[in-house]
Amino acid sequence: MKVINDLSTKAILLIGFTILIIFVIFLGVLSWKQSDKLWEQTELLYNQPLQIRRSIGALEANVLSASIEFRNFLIAKNGQKETESRSNIELNFSNIEKELNRLGQFYSGISDEIEKTRKSYVQWKTSLIQTIDFVSNGKINKKDVIEKIELNGDVIKKQNELQKWIHTIDIKAFTKAEEIYTDSNKKNKNLNIKLFFIVLAIIFLSVIVLWQLLTSIRKPLKKLTRAVNIFRQGEKGVICEIDSTNEFGQLAMAFNEMASTLETQNNINEKASKIAGIMLRESEARNFCIEVLKALIEHTSSQIGAIYLLNKENSRYEHFESIGLSQNHITSFPANKSDGELGLAITMGTIQHITDIHADSLFVFTSVCGDIKPREIITIPLMVAGKNIGVISLASLHCYSKQSIQLIDTITDTLAARTNGVLAYRKIKDLAEVLNEQNQELEAQKVELSAQTIELRELNAELEMQKRQLDDASRLKSTFLSNMSHELRTPLNSVIALSGVLDRRLKGKISDEEYSYFEVIERNGKHLLSLINDILDLSRIESGREEINITNFNPLLLISDIITNLYTQAQEKKIDLVNLVDNNLPEIQSDPDKCMHIMQNIIANAVKFTDSGSVQVLSKLAGDKLHLIVKDTGIGIAADQIQHIFDEFRQVDGSASRKYGGTGLGLAIAKKYAELLGGSIKVESSPGVGSTFTLIIPVKLDEYEKMEEVLTRNLPISVELKQNIEFQNKEKNILLVDDSEPALIQMTDFLTTHGYKVQHARNGFEALAQITSQTPDAIILDLMMPEMDGFEVLQRIRSVKSGQGLPVLILTAKHLTKQELSSLKGNNIHQLIQKGDINRVQLLSAVDMMLKAGHKIEICREHKRVINPYKGKLKVLIIEDNPDNMKTLTALLKETSTIISATDGLSGIDKARKNKPHVILMDLALPGMDGFETLTELRNDENLKNTPVIAVTASAMKGDREKILNFGFDAYISKPVEMSELFQILDYFHKTDN
């Protein structure tokens, strides 16, 4: 038994597991042999009866199938079905022969029955094929064969004979299976009995082995558990006695050592806790030091204790408090001293335990027997954040115990931190008195600051009021510019238009000098219009409504056009205007109109302010930036004026006697346009020498694109959509292109209930096919579709002649990027509606306006020619309340048209109903009923709803044109009216089919 107890736990477990593994292996081998015997029986059962039964089932199925196909052959009404039935019969014959071969392979015990079955099959097959051949050759009538079948003819008899032999094989196979099963069951019972007794014996032997192993492990574990429980209950001196050399004996020794160490550490912790409590009780420096020294001397069995603290100058360690130290040895020492027991502790920054006392030690214990030097000294440096703030020394007449040294190590950090806190508290008390005096002074300053705060609050209120006034002024400026645009364009319309009329009518009828006045009037009128446009451009830029339209263009061609326009002006001044732009410049991606405006202004200024010499235009590519440079030999600009030339309404010469005119807006707008394009304008100039202006813009402006979302615009403010709006029967054909069936159903319901005819296309290919065969009046297009998305469908529609003018409304749930919006905008999309909660009334309004907009003429160069059925002189109704404008338009048109005039909306409607004009020219700012309301009334009249109505208005702010056209006007002309534009638009309605 002693031998087993001394065995290691590993050896004990290995022995036990080895025995159990041997038992398991033996049991496994026995089970394998038994299962092998059972498998032999199972394999026999599978390979003979089961496979035979499967083949029999297949035979019966194929015989029945062949019989059915034979009947199908007899009742077939055409050759194709007869051929199919014969083919199926041949397939059944092939399957039957295959299954008969399988029967011969799997089971030889019934070979006679199989052979008889095979002969019966051959006879039935021969009879069946012969009958089919006779029928096919016309030797036998199908009807006679069917009657023979019903009367149990030769084919049926041979088929029954075949099925009888198949059934005989099935019975023998079943009997054989029963015999195999009975034998297998008997063997299984015998093997189970043997296995039961063997397993019982193995379990018995395993229990004996395990009991012996557990006994050798449980006894030492119980002793260890008992010792641990006693230790946990607080008895730290407990000992675990295990007389063994294995792991349990070693564990018991380790436990005994741990218990002894923890008992010692517990005593140290109790003493440290008491000392910490003493430190926390005292906050006054001297009382703190005395109490700490008492506690240290008591718990370390010391006889002498002293504290030295660093003075304010950090130069010396002054004696602060001590107990048991001789008065003759109380002194201070320099902070940089490195000798003696104190110097060593300060230098090293660690606790020093000195056993060999130096002769010059400060620590001398005075007793009745005289001065006695200590035997050992412990010096404790008080380190806080790497800085020594003091030192504590303890001395003893005997040797310090190990527990005393551990105690000091434990409390050193706490002692240093608490000492630093006490010293800080003393400093805080000193500072509190100083702060009290400063608080009194600050209180006086607070009163003064309160008065200043009140004054600042009043000033802030005044500034806020001024800010509101500036905001109001900004809004008033925008309103003023809009109103002034209208008011200035109205009289300009008469000035420019009538001067053109007189220029045309009086040519050759008055003197050349008087005739030249018309050119002066027209030139100055257009100059005044240009100034108005400059002010409007500046207003749009400042309000953030200026649109950037990015495209690719050649800067050389742009500069060439500008120089061509200014060449005559340069010749008149006898200066050279030279184009030195590089011919190999690549195309750039930016806004050509904005670039044209900037360079037109800079080059025109150079020509304007140059009296002799030349103006040169150059170019330079610098990385991804293009530099367009304009050098002149003009008057130049003073250095102190360069910073002001881009200010609005600011000129270098602002005097009343200035030589050069202008508003001072040109360069201001040019600079703002350059910044919109991601670039800048640089200026170098010297008075009397000339100036150099450089436009720097990116070669590719792709991430700076700004697009006004005209695709997602709402209906104009003048139109109020109401839920009870009545829609007229349009009888228009709408093509819905969407792969979503619910969306098609919903949209079809909306449109058909209000008289529209609806076609469906569930993908892009169907849509293109329907447009090719029959062009609809409008298209509602989804963007997200399989195979071909809506973007590609739209491009293909616009690429064919019949689809170029088709109005398209986009309906999608996709979040569109700027590039996608730009693509849609470039394809003349009427409107974009987001899928989701579609408003029926708004949708129908959008479709109605889209169909109206499908026939509108905007600017003639943007549209294809429209052929109208009007012949002869055009009948034009002019609705205008301004007499001068009425006279102007009448003068322009009376030679080519029949003019009908009206001064307000109501009279205009009345005259339109009476005279049935071909075209209506209408101002929008009419008394009583404005132009929008008048147009609505005209569209509601069955006889006038298709009459073209052209808006002639001074509303030329950003968005006015789009708003007017989207409302339903057929065209837009801004005042002052350009004769060429007016005649070109009216020409559309005056062309005949000839």
Coordinates of N, CA and C in Angstrom, one line a residue, residues 767-937:
A767 N -40.0 48.7 -74.9 CA -40.3 50.2 -75.1 C -39.8 50.6 -76.4
L768 N -38.6 50.3 -76.8 CA -38.0 50.7 -78.1 C -38.8 50.1 -79.2
A769 N -39.2 48.9 -79.1 CA -40.0 48.2 -80.1 C -41.4 49.0 -80.3
Q770 N -42.0 49.3 -79.2 CA -43.3 50.0 -79.3 C -43.2 51.4 -79.9
I771 N -42.1 52.1 -79.5 CA -41.9 53.5 -80.1 C -41.7 53.4 -81.6
T772 N -40.9 52.4 -82.0 CA -40.7 52.2 -83.5 C -41.9 51.9 -84.2
S773 N -42.8 51.1 -83.7 CA -44.0 50.7 -84.4 C -45.1 51.8 -84.3
Q774 N -45.2 52.4 -83.1 CA -46.3 53.4 -83.0 C -45.8 54.4 -82.0
T775 N -45.5 55.6 -82.4 CA -44.9 56.7 -81.5 C -46.0 57.2 -80.5
P776 N -45.8 57.1 -79.2 CA -46.8 57.6 -78.3 C -46.7 59.1 -78.1
D777 N -47.7 59.7 -77.4 CA -47.6 61.2 -77.2 C -46.7 61.6 -76.1
A778 N -46.4 60.6 -75.1 CA -45.5 60.9 -74.0 C -45.0 59.6 -73.4
I779 N -44.0 59.6 -72.7 CA -43.4 58.4 -72.0 C -43.2 58.7 -70.5
I780 N -43.6 57.7 -69.7 CA -43.2 57.7 -68.3 C -42.3 56.6 -68.1
L781 N -41.0 56.9 -67.7 CA -39.9 56.0 -67.8 C -39.3 55.7 -66.4
D782 N -39.2 54.4 -66.0 CA -38.5 54.1 -64.8 C -37.0 53.9 -65.1
L783 N -36.1 54.2 -64.2 CA -34.6 54.2 -64.4 C -34.0 52.8 -64.1
M784 N -34.5 52.2 -63.1 CA -33.9 50.9 -62.6 C -34.6 49.7 -63.2
M785 N -34.1 49.2 -64.3 CA -34.7 48.0 -64.9 C -33.6 47.0 -65.3
P786 N -33.9 45.7 -65.4 CA -32.9 44.7 -65.7 C -32.5 44.8 -67.2
E787 N -31.3 44.3 -67.5 CA -30.8 44.2 -68.9 C -30.5 45.6 -69.5
M788 N -31.5 46.5 -69.6 CA -31.2 47.8 -70.1 C -31.9 48.8 -69.2
D789 N -31.1 49.7 -68.5 CA -31.7 50.6 -67.6 C -32.3 51.8 -68.3
G790 N -32.9 52.7 -67.5 CA -33.7 53.8 -68.1 C -32.8 54.8 -68.8
F791 N -31.5 55.0 -68.3 CA -30.6 55.9 -68.9 C -30.3 55.5 -70.4
E792 N -30.0 54.2 -70.6 CA -29.7 53.7 -71.9 C -31.0 53.8 -72.8
V793 N -32.2 53.5 -72.2 CA -33.4 53.6 -73.0 C -33.6 55.0 -73.5
L794 N -33.4 56.0 -72.6 CA -33.5 57.4 -72.9 C -32.6 57.8 -74.1
Q795 N -31.3 57.4 -74.0 CA -30.3 57.7 -75.0 C -30.8 57.2 -76.4
R796 N -31.3 55.9 -76.4 CA -31.7 55.3 -77.6 C -32.9 56.0 -78.2
I797 N -33.8 56.4 -77.3 CA -35.0 57.1 -77.8 C -34.6 58.4 -78.5
R798 N -33.7 59.2 -77.8 CA -33.3 60.4 -78.4 C -32.4 60.3 -79.7
S799 N -31.9 59.1 -79.9 CA -31.0 58.9 -81.1 C -31.8 58.6 -82.3
V800 N -33.1 58.3 -82.2 CA -33.9 58.0 -83.4 C -34.8 59.3 -83.7
K801 N -35.1 59.4 -84.9 CA -35.8 60.7 -85.3 C -37.2 60.8 -84.7
S802 N -37.9 59.7 -84.5 CA -39.3 59.7 -84.0 C -39.3 60.0 -82.5
G803 N -38.1 59.8 -81.8 CA -38.1 60.0 -80.3 C -37.4 61.3 -79.9
Q804 N -36.9 62.1 -80.8 CA -36.2 63.3 -80.4 C -37.1 64.3 -79.7
G805 N -38.3 64.5 -80.1 CA -39.2 65.4 -79.5 C -40.2 64.9 -78.5
L806 N -40.0 63.6 -78.2 CA -41.0 63.0 -77.3 C -40.8 63.5 -75.9
P807 N -41.9 64.0 -75.2 CA -41.8 64.4 -73.8 C -41.6 63.2 -72.9
V808 N -40.7 63.3 -72.0 CA -40.4 62.1 -71.1 C -40.5 62.6 -69.6
L809 N -41.2 61.8 -68.8 CA -41.3 62.1 -67.4 C -40.6 60.9 -66.7
I810 N -39.6 61.2 -65.8 CA -38.8 60.1 -65.1 C -39.5 59.8 -63.8
L811 N -39.7 58.5 -63.5 CA -40.3 58.0 -62.3 C -39.3 57.0 -61.7
T812 N -38.7 57.3 -60.6 CA -37.7 56.4 -60.0 C -37.6 56.5 -58.5
A813 N -37.0 55.4 -57.9 CA -36.7 55.4 -56.5 C -35.3 55.6 -56.2
K814 N -34.5 55.7 -57.3 CA -33.0 55.8 -57.2 C -32.6 57.2 -56.8
H815 N -31.6 57.2 -55.8 CA -30.9 58.5 -55.5 C -29.9 58.9 -56.6
L816 N -30.2 59.9 -57.3 CA -29.4 60.3 -58.5 C -28.1 61.1 -58.1
T817 N -27.0 60.8 -58.7 CA -25.8 61.6 -58.5 C -25.9 62.8 -59.4
K818 N -24.9 63.7 -59.2 CA -24.8 64.9 -60.1 C -24.6 64.6 -61.5
Q819 N -23.8 63.6 -61.8 CA -23.5 63.2 -63.2 C -24.8 62.6 -63.8
E820 N -25.6 61.8 -63.1 CA -26.8 61.3 -63.6 C -27.9 62.4 -63.9
L821 N -27.9 63.3 -62.9 CA -28.9 64.5 -63.1 C -28.5 65.2 -64.4
S822 N -27.2 65.4 -64.5 CA -26.7 66.2 -65.7 C -27.0 65.4 -67.0
S823 N -26.9 64.1 -67.0 CA -27.3 63.3 -68.2 C -28.7 63.4 -68.5
L824 N -29.6 63.4 -67.5 CA -31.0 63.5 -67.7 C -31.4 64.9 -68.2
K825 N -30.7 65.9 -67.6 CA -31.0 67.3 -68.0 C -30.6 67.5 -69.5
G826 N -29.5 66.8 -69.9 CA -29.1 67.0 -71.3 C -30.0 66.3 -72.3
N827 N -30.9 65.4 -71.8 CA -31.8 64.7 -72.7 C -33.2 65.3 -72.6
N828 N -33.3 66.6 -72.2 CA -34.6 67.3 -72.2 C -35.7 66.5 -71.5
I829 N -35.4 66.2 -70.2 CA -36.4 65.6 -69.4 C -37.4 66.6 -68.9
H830 N -38.7 66.3 -68.9 CA -39.7 67.3 -68.4 C -39.6 67.4 -66.9
Q831 N -39.7 66.3 -66.2 CA -39.7 66.4 -64.8 C -39.3 65.0 -64.2
L832 N -38.8 65.0 -63.0 CA -38.4 63.8 -62.3 C -39.2 63.7 -61.0
I833 N -39.9 62.5 -60.8 CA -40.7 62.2 -59.7 C -40.2 61.0 -58.9
Q834 N -40.0 61.2 -57.6 CA -39.5 60.1 -56.8 C -40.6 59.1 -56.5
K835 N -40.3 57.8 -56.6 CA -41.3 56.8 -56.3 C -41.5 56.8 -54.8
G836 N -42.7 56.2 -54.4 CA -43.1 56.1 -53.0 C -44.5 56.5 -52.9
D837 N -44.7 57.6 -52.1 CA -46.1 58.1 -52.0 C -46.4 59.1 -53.1
I838 N -46.8 58.5 -54.3 CA -47.0 59.4 -55.4 C -48.4 60.1 -55.3
N839 N -48.4 61.4 -55.4 CA -49.6 62.2 -55.3 C -50.3 62.1 -56.6
R840 N -51.5 61.6 -56.7 CA -52.3 61.4 -57.9 C -52.5 62.7 -58.6
V841 N -52.9 63.8 -57.9 CA -53.2 65.1 -58.5 C -52.0 65.7 -59.1
Q842 N -50.9 65.7 -58.4 CA -49.6 66.2 -58.9 C -49.1 65.5 -60.1
L843 N -49.3 64.1 -60.0 CA -48.8 63.3 -61.2 C -49.6 63.7 -62.4
L844 N -50.9 63.8 -62.3 CA -51.7 64.1 -63.5 C -51.5 65.5 -64.0
S845 N -51.2 66.4 -63.0 CA -50.8 67.8 -63.5 C -49.5 67.8 -64.2
A846 N -48.6 67.0 -63.7 CA -47.3 66.9 -64.4 C -47.4 66.3 -65.8
V847 N -48.3 65.3 -66.0 CA -48.5 64.7 -67.3 C -49.2 65.7 -68.2
D848 N -50.1 66.4 -67.7 CA -50.9 67.4 -68.5 C -49.9 68.5 -69.0
M849 N -49.1 69.0 -68.1 CA -48.1 70.0 -68.5 C -47.1 69.5 -69.4
M850 N -46.7 68.2 -69.2 CA -45.7 67.6 -70.1 C -46.2 67.6 -71.5
L851 N -47.5 67.2 -71.7 CA -48.1 67.1 -73.0 C -48.2 68.5 -73.7
K852 N -48.5 69.5 -72.8 CA -48.5 70.8 -73.4 C -47.1 71.3 -73.8
A853 N -46.2 71.0 -72.9 CA -44.8 71.4 -73.2 C -44.2 70.7 -74.3
G854 N -44.8 69.6 -74.7 CA -44.2 68.8 -75.9 C -44.3 69.6 -77.2
H855 N -45.2 70.6 -77.2 CA -45.4 71.4 -78.5 C -44.8 72.8 -78.4
K856 N -44.2 73.1 -77.2 CA -43.8 74.5 -77.1 C -42.5 74.8 -77.8
I857 N -42.3 76.1 -78.2 CA -41.1 76.5 -78.9 C -40.4 77.5 -78.0
E858 N -39.2 77.2 -77.6 CA -38.5 78.1 -76.7 C -37.6 79.1 -77.5
I859 N -36.4 78.8 -77.8 CA -35.6 79.7 -78.6 C -35.4 78.9 -79.9
C860 N -35.5 79.5 -81.0 CA -35.6 78.8 -82.3 C -34.4 77.9 -82.6
R861 N -33.2 78.3 -82.2 CA -32.0 77.5 -82.5 C -31.9 76.2 -81.7
E862 N -32.8 76.1 -80.7 CA -32.8 74.9 -79.8 C -33.8 73.9 -80.2
H863 N -34.7 74.2 -81.2 CA -35.8 73.3 -81.5 C -35.9 73.0 -83.0
K864 N -36.5 72.0 -83.4 CA -36.7 71.6 -84.8 C -37.9 72.5 -85.3
R865 N -37.9 72.7 -86.6 CA -39.0 73.5 -87.2 C -40.4 72.9 -87.0
V866 N -41.4 73.7 -86.6 CA -42.7 73.2 -86.4 C -43.6 73.7 -87.6
I867 N -44.3 72.8 -88.2 CA -45.1 73.1 -89.4 C -46.6 73.3 -88.9
N868 N -47.2 74.4 -89.2 CA -48.5 74.7 -88.8 C -49.4 74.9 -90.0
P869 N -50.7 74.6 -89.9 CA -51.6 74.6 -91.0 C -52.1 76.0 -91.4
Y870 N -51.5 77.1 -90.8 CA -52.0 78.5 -91.2 C -51.3 78.9 -92.5
K871 N -52.1 79.5 -93.4 CA -51.6 80.0 -94.6 C -52.0 81.5 -94.8
G872 N -51.2 82.2 -95.5 CA -51.5 83.6 -95.7 C -50.9 84.4 -94.6
K873 N -51.6 85.6 -94.4 CA -51.1 86.5 -93.4 C -51.4 86.0 -92.0
L874 N -50.5 86.1 -91.0 CA -50.7 85.5 -89.7 C -51.5 86.5 -88.9
K875 N -52.5 86.0 -88.2 CA -53.4 86.8 -87.3 C -52.8 86.7 -85.9
V876 N -52.4 87.9 -85.4 CA -51.7 87.9 -84.1 C -52.5 88.8 -83.1
L877 N -52.8 88.2 -81.9 CA -53.4 89.0 -80.8 C -52.3 89.4 -79.8
I878 N -52.2 90.7 -79.6 CA -51.2 91.3 -78.7 C -52.0 91.7 -77.4
I879 N -51.7 91.1 -76.2 CA -52.3 91.5 -75.0 C -51.2 92.2 -74.2
E880 N -51.3 93.6 -74.1 CA -50.2 94.4 -73.5 C -50.9 95.6 -72.9
D881 N -50.6 96.0 -71.6 CA -51.2 97.1 -71.0 C -50.3 98.4 -71.2
N882 N -49.1 98.2 -71.6 CA -48.2 99.4 -71.7 C -48.4 99.9 -73.1
P883 N -48.8 101.2 -73.3 CA -49.1 101.7 -74.7 C -47.8 101.7 -75.5
D884 N -46.7 102.1 -74.9 CA -45.4 102.1 -75.7 C -45.1 100.7 -76.3
N885 N -45.2 99.7 -75.4 CA -44.9 98.4 -75.8 C -45.9 97.9 -76.9
M886 N -47.1 98.3 -76.7 CA -48.2 97.9 -77.7 C -47.8 98.5 -79.0
K887 N -47.5 99.8 -79.0 CA -47.1 100.5 -80.2 C -45.9 99.8 -80.9
T888 N -44.9 99.4 -80.0 CA -43.7 98.8 -80.5 C -43.9 97.5 -81.2
L889 N -44.7 96.6 -80.6 CA -45.0 95.4 -81.2 C -45.8 95.5 -82.4
T890 N -46.8 96.5 -82.4 CA -47.6 96.7 -83.6 C -46.8 97.1 -84.8
A891 N -45.8 98.1 -84.5 CA -45.0 98.6 -85.5 C -44.1 97.5 -86.1
L892 N -43.6 96.6 -85.3 CA -42.8 95.5 -85.7 C -43.5 94.5 -86.6
L893 N -44.8 94.3 -86.3 CA -45.5 93.1 -87.0 C -46.6 93.5 -88.0
K894 N -46.9 94.8 -88.1 CA -48.1 95.1 -88.9 C -47.9 94.9 -90.4
E895 N -46.6 94.9 -90.8 CA -46.4 94.6 -92.2 C -46.5 93.2 -92.6
T896 N -46.3 92.3 -91.7 CA -46.4 90.8 -92.0 C -47.6 90.1 -91.4
S897 N -48.3 90.8 -90.4 CA -49.4 90.1 -89.7 C -50.6 91.0 -89.6
T898 N -51.7 90.4 -89.3 CA -52.9 91.1 -88.9 C -52.9 91.2 -87.4
I899 N -52.9 92.5 -86.9 CA -52.8 92.7 -85.5 C -54.1 93.0 -84.8
I900 N -54.4 92.3 -83.7 CA -55.5 92.5 -82.8 C -55.0 92.8 -81.4
S901 N -55.4 93.9 -80.8 CA -54.8 94.4 -79.5 C -55.8 94.3 -78.4
A902 N -55.3 94.0 -77.2 CA -56.1 94.0 -76.0 C -55.2 94.5 -74.8
T903 N -55.8 95.3 -73.9 CA -54.9 95.9 -72.8 C -55.0 95.2 -71.5
D904 N -55.8 94.1 -71.4 CA -55.9 93.3 -70.2 C -56.3 91.9 -70.5
G905 N -56.2 91.0 -69.4 CA -56.5 89.6 -69.7 C -57.9 89.3 -70.1
L906 N -58.9 90.0 -69.5 CA -60.3 89.7 -69.8 C -60.7 90.1 -71.2
S907 N -60.2 91.3 -71.6 CA -60.5 91.7 -73.0 C -59.7 90.9 -74.0
G908 N -58.5 90.4 -73.6 CA -57.8 89.5 -74.4 C -58.5 88.2 -74.7
I909 N -59.1 87.6 -73.6 CA -59.8 86.4 -73.8 C -61.0 86.6 -74.7
D910 N -61.7 87.7 -74.5 CA -62.9 88.0 -75.3 C -62.6 88.1 -76.8
K911 N -61.5 88.9 -77.1 CA -61.1 89.1 -78.5 C -60.5 87.8 -79.1
A912 N -59.9 87.0 -78.3 CA -59.4 85.7 -78.8 C -60.6 84.8 -79.2
R913 N -61.6 84.8 -78.4 CA -62.8 84.0 -78.7 C -63.5 84.5 -80.0
K914 N -63.5 85.8 -80.2 CA -64.2 86.4 -81.4 C -63.4 86.3 -82.6
N915 N -62.0 86.5 -82.5 CA -61.2 86.6 -83.7 C -60.4 85.3 -84.1
K916 N -60.3 84.3 -83.1 CA -59.6 83.1 -83.3 C -58.2 83.4 -83.9
P917 N -57.3 84.0 -83.2 CA -56.0 84.4 -83.7 C -55.1 83.1 -83.9
H918 N -54.1 83.2 -84.8 CA -53.2 82.1 -85.0 C -52.2 82.1 -83.9
V919 N -51.8 83.2 -83.3 CA -50.8 83.3 -82.3 C -51.2 84.4 -81.3
I920 N -50.9 84.3 -80.0 CA -51.1 85.3 -79.0 C -49.8 85.7 -78.4
L921 N -49.5 87.0 -78.5 CA -48.3 87.6 -77.7 C -48.9 88.3 -76.5
M922 N -48.4 87.8 -75.3 CA -49.0 88.3 -74.1 C -48.0 88.7 -73.0
D923 N -48.1 89.9 -72.5 CA -47.4 90.3 -71.3 C -47.9 89.6 -70.1
L924 N -47.1 89.4 -69.1 CA -47.5 88.7 -67.9 C -48.0 89.7 -66.8
A925 N -47.5 90.9 -66.7 CA -47.9 91.8 -65.7 C -49.1 92.6 -66.2
L926 N -50.3 92.1 -66.2 CA -51.5 92.7 -66.7 C -52.3 93.1 -65.5
P927 N -53.1 94.2 -65.7 CA -54.0 94.6 -64.6 C -55.2 93.6 -64.4
G928 N -55.6 93.5 -63.2 CA -56.8 92.6 -62.9 C -56.4 91.1 -63.0
M929 N -56.4 90.5 -64.1 CA -56.0 89.1 -64.3 C -54.7 89.1 -65.0
D930 N -53.7 88.5 -64.3 CA -52.3 88.5 -64.8 C -52.2 87.4 -66.0
G931 N -51.0 87.4 -66.5 CA -50.8 86.5 -67.7 C -51.0 85.0 -67.4
F932 N -50.6 84.6 -66.2 CA -50.8 83.2 -65.8 C -52.3 82.8 -65.8
E933 N -53.0 83.6 -65.1 CA -54.5 83.4 -65.0 C -55.1 83.4 -66.4
T934 N -54.7 84.4 -67.2 CA -55.2 84.5 -68.6 C -55.0 83.2 -69.4
L935 N -53.7 82.7 -69.3 CA -53.4 81.5 -70.0 C -54.2 80.3 -69.5
T936 N -54.5 80.2 -68.2 CA -55.3 79.1 -67.7 C -56.7 79.2 -68.3
E937 N -57.3 80.4 -68.4 CA -58.6 80.5 -69.0 C -58.6 80.1 -70.5

